[in-house]
XYZ file of C-alpha atoms in Angstrom:
354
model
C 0.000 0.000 0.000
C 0.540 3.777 0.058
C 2.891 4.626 2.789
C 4.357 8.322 4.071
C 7.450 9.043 5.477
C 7.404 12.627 7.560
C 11.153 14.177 7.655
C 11.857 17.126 10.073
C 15.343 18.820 11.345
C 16.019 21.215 14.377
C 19.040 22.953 15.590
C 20.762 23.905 19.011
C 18.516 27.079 19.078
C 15.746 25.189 19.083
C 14.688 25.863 15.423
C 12.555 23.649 13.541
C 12.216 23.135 10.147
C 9.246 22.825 8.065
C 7.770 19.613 7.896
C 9.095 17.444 4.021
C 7.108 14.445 3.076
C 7.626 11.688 0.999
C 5.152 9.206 -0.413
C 6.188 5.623 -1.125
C 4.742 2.373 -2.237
C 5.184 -0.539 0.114
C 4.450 -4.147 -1.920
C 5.199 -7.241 -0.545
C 6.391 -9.567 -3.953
C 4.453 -12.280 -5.153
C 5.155 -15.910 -3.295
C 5.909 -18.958 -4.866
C 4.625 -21.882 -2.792
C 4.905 -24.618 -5.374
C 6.942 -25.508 -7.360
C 7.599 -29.158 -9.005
C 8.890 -31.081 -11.714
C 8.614 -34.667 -12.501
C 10.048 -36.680 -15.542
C 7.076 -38.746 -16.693
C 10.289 -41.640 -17.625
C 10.137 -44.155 -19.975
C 10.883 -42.692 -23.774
C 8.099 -40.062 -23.006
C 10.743 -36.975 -22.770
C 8.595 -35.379 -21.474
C 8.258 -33.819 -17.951
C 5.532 -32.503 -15.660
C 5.919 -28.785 -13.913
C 3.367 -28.044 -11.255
C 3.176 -24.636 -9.427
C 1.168 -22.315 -7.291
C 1.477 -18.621 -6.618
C 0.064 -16.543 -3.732
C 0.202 -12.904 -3.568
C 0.177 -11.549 0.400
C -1.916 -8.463 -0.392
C -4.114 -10.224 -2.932
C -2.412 -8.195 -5.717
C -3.432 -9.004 -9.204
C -0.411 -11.314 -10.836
C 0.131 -10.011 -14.029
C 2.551 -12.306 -15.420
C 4.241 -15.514 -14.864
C 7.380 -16.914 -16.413
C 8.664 -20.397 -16.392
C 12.483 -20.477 -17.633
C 15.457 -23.252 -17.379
C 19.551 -23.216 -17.991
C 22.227 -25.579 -17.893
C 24.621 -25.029 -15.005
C 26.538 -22.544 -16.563
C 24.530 -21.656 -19.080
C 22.263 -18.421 -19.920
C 18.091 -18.690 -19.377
C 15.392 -20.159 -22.091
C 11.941 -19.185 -21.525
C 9.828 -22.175 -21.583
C 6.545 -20.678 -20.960
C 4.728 -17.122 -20.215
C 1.463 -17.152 -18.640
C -0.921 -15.809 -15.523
C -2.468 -18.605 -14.153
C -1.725 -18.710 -10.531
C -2.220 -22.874 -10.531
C -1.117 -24.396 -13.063
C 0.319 -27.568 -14.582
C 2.715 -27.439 -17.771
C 3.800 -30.843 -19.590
C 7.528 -29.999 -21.306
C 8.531 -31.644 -23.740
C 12.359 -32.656 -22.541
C 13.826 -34.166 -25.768
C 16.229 -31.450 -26.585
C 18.024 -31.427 -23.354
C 21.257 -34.015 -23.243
C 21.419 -36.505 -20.034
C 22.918 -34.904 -17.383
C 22.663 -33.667 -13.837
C 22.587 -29.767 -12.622
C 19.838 -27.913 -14.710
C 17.768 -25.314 -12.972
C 14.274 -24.919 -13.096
C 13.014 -21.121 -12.486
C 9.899 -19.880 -11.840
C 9.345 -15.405 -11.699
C 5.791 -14.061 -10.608
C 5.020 -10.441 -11.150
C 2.390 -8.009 -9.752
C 1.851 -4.581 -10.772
C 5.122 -3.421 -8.288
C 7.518 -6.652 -7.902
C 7.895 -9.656 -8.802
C 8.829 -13.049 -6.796
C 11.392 -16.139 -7.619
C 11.783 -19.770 -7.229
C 14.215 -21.984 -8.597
C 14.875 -26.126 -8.337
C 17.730 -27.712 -9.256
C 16.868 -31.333 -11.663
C 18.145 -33.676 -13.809
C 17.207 -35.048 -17.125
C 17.486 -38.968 -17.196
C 16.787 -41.857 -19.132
C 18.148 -44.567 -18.120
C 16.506 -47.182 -16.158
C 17.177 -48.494 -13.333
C 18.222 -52.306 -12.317
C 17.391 -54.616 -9.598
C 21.200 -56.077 -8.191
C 19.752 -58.636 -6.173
C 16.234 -60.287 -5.690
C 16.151 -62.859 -2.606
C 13.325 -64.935 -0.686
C 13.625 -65.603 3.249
C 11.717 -69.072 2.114
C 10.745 -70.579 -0.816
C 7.913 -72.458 0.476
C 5.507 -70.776 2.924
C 3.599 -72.792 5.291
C 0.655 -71.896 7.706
C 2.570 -70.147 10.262
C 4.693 -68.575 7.315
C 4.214 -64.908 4.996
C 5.929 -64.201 1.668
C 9.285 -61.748 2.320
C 12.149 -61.089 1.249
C 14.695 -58.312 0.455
C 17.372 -56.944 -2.199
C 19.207 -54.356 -3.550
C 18.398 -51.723 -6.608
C 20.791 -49.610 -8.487
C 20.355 -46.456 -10.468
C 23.101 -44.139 -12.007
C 21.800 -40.665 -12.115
C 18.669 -39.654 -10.269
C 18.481 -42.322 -7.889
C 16.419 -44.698 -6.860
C 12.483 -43.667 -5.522
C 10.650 -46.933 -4.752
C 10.779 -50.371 -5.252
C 7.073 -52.875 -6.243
C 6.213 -55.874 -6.214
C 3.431 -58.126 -7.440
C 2.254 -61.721 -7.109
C 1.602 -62.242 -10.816
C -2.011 -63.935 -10.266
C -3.082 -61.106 -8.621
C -1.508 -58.385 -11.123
C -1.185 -55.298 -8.985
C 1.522 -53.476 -7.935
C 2.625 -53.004 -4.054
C 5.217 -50.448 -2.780
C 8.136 -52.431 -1.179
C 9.973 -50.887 1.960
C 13.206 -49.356 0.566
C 14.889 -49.262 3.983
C 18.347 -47.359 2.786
C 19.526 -45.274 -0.103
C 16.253 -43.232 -1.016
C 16.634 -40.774 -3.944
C 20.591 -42.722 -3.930
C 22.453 -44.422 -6.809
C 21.863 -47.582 -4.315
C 19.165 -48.564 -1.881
C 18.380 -51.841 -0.228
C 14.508 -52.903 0.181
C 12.390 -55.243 1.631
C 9.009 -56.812 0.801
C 6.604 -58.273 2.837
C 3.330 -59.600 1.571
C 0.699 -60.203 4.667
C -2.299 -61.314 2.568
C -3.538 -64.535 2.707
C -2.671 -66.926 -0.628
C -4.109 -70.387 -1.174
C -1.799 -73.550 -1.663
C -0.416 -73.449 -4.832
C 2.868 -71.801 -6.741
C 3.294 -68.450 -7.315
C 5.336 -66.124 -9.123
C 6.687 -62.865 -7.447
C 8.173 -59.929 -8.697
C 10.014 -56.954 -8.353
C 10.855 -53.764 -10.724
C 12.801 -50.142 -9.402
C 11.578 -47.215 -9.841
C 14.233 -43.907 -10.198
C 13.677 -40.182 -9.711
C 12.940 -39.964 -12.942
C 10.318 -42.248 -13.318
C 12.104 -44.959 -15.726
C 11.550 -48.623 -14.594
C 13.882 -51.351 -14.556
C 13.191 -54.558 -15.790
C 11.312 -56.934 -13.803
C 12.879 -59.911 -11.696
C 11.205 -62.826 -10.754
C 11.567 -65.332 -8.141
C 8.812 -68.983 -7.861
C 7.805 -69.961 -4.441
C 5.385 -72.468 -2.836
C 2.491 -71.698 -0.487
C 2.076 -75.488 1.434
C -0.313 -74.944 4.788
C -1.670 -78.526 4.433
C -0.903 -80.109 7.719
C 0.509 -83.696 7.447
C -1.554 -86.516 6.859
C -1.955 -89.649 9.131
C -1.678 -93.100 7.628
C -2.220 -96.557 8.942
C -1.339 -98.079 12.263
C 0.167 -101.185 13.583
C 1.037 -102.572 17.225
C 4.092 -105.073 17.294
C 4.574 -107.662 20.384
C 7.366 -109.794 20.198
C 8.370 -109.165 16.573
C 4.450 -109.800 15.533
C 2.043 -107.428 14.093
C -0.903 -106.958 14.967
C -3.358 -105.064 12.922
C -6.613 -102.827 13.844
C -9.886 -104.316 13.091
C -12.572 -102.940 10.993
C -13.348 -100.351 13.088
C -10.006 -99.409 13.941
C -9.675 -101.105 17.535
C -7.062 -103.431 18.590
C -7.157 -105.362 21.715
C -3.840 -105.748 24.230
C -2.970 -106.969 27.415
C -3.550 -104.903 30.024
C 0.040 -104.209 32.117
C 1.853 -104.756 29.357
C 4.103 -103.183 26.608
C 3.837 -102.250 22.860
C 5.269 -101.027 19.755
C 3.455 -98.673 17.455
C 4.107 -97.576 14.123
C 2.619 -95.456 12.484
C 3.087 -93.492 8.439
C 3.175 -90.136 8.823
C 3.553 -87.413 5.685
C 7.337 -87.538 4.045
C 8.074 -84.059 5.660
C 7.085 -84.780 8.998
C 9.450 -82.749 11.797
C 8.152 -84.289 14.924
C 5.261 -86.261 16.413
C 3.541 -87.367 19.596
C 1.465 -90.234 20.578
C -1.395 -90.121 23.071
C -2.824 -92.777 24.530
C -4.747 -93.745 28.056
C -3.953 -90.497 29.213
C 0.048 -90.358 28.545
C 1.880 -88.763 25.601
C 5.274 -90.240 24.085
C 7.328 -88.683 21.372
C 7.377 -90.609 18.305
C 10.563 -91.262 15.922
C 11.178 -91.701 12.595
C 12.608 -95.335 11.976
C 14.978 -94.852 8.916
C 14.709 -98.332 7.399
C 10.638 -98.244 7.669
C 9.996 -95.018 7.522
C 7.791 -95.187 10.033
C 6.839 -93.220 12.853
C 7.733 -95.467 16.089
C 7.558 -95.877 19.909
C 7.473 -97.859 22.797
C 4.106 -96.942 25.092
C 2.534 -98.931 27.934
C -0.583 -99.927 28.456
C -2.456 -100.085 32.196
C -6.096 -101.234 31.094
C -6.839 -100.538 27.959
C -10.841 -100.280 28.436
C -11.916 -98.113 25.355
C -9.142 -95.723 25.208
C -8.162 -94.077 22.085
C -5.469 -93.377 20.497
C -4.312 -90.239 19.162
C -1.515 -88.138 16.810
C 0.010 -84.970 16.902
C 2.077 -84.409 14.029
C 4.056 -81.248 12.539
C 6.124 -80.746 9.380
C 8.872 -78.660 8.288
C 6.506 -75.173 8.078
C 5.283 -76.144 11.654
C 2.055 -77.532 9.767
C 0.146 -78.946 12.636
C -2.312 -82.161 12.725
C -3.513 -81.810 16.501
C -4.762 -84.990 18.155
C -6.232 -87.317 15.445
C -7.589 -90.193 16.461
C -6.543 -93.317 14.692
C -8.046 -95.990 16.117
C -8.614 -97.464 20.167
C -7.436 -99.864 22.441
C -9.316 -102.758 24.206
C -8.494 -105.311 26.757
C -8.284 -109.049 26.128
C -7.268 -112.054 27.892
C -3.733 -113.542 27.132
C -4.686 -117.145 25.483
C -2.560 -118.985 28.086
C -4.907 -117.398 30.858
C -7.829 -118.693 28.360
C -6.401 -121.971 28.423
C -5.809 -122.355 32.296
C -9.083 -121.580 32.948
C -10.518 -124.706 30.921
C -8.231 -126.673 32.080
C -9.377 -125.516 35.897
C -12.703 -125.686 34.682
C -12.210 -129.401 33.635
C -10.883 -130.285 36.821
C -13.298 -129.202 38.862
C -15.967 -131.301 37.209
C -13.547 -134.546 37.264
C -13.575 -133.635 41.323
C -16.995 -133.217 42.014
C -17.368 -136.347 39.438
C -15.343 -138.564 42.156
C -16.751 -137.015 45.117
C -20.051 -137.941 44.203
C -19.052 -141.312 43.503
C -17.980 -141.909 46.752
């Protein structure tokens, strides 16, 4: 606005001059708030230039220039126009690879004017992926797809990372956990989401500053969360086996001891057997490969008998029943009791004869 500044002078004699006055214009310069460019990459040349001018006393902008020059070299107007907001798409082709141009941006009311300048860098080359690696290769239940690697680009540097699993076609932002906007950054990926058995394909491209994208590499994993099946079941006494009936029971003598065996899935870690209330660890028998151990039985009165088994991806079966146990009476015992039975009636026989 208008402004006044009053001047006055007065001397030892107390003297005082007459009163000068000078009127001034005060105007506070038009200010840049925005200012962007962004290389849309690829082959495009071509690059995107976003700003936004304010003026503090809501001054009419009367022009706006947008200019660039080399590092050392002298100004090129690129566009002239008085939109406040705006968006510009330059076409980039005539400028060489290289780093150190300068972007400049001059707004104008009717008294000043304001500046901005960035600094930028015209590239075209892509970027690479150095190294693509997977923490596992096949995923089970308690299991999620990550892994990590390293991306290199030359000139602008490096600005994200993605990564897709191919089925589902979209792109996710990895974590690039050093070396943003750097010739070399390390990332991570980590995909949460829940994928079916199956095989997959995952992959990863780099994104630089510029927007070019490298070429895509590609890793195969598994996703396994079956847990591991149960087979058959045999109890061996003495070197003989003895096989479960048609509905899966087997009888044994109470107070005594048994073998079972059981076939368990080929990647099987560990396994447990329950039965009449006592748990033993199973182990793999290498010649069989069968699952194996020694368990007692008190009184075998319809107790069950049950599996825990885990694989490799801690895979769980919990507690499957296989079959059950029953009490029987050890044929010797069978035959001393008809033979006792057949004494007795030889006895009373005689006893009566007399």
């Amino acid at each position: 606005g208008v402004q006044e500044l009053k001047l006055q002078a007065s001397d030892e004699a107390g003297n005082v001059s007459t009163t000068s006055i000078v009127s001034f214009v005060y105007n506070s310069a038009p200010v840049i708030s925005v200012l962007n460019i962004k290389q849309m990459g690829g082959n495009t040349d071509q690059a995107v230039i976003s700003w936004k001018v304010v003026d503090p006393e809501a001054d009419p902008i009367t022009n706006i220039i947008l200019s660039y020059k080399t590092k050392n070299g002298a100004s090129k107007i690129i566009l002239e126009t008085k939109d406040v907001v705006g968006e510009y798409k330059w076409d980039t082709n005539v400028l060489p690879p290289g780093t150190g141009y300068e972007l400049k941006i001059e707004a104008r009311d009717l008294v000043s004017a304001g500046f901005k300048s960035v600094v930028f860098d015209i590239d075209r080359q892509a970027p690479e992926i150095v190294s693509f690696a997977l923490d596992e290769e096949t995923i089970g239940e308690a299991g999620v797809l990550e892994g990590s690697g390293k991306a290199h680009d030359a000139l602008s540097g490096v600005e994200s990372v993605e990564y897709k699993i191919v089925e589902d076609g979209d792109w996710v932002k990895a974590l690039v956990t050093k070396g943003y906007l750097q010739n070399n950054a390390i990332f991570v990926i980590r995909y949460p989401e829940d994928l079916s058995d199956g095989e997959y394909l995952v992959s990863v491209r780099a994104v630089d500053a510029a927007s070019n994208i490298s070429e895509e590499n590609s890793l195969r994993f598994k996703i396994d969360k079956a847990p591991p099946r149960v087979g058959s079941f045999v109890l061996i006494k003495d070197g003989v086996f003895v096989g479960a009936d048609q509905e899966g029971l087997i009888g044994v003598v109470a107070s005594s001891t048994w073998k079972l065996a059981v076939s368990l899935e080929g990647d099987t870690k560990e396994a447990t057997l329950y039965v009449e209330g006592a748990e033993y660890k199973l182990n793999k028998e290498i010649s069989t490969g069968l699952w194996q151990t020694d368990f007692f039985s008190l009184n075998a009165t319809s107790s069950e008998i049950y599996i825990t088994a885990i694989d490799a991806l801690s895979n769980k079966t919990l507690k499957k029943q296989i079959g059950g146990l029953y009490t029987v009476v050890p044929p010797k015992a069978k035959i001393s009791k008809i033979k006792n039975f057949f004494v007795g009636i030889i006895n009373f026989v005689q006893n009566s004869d007399e």
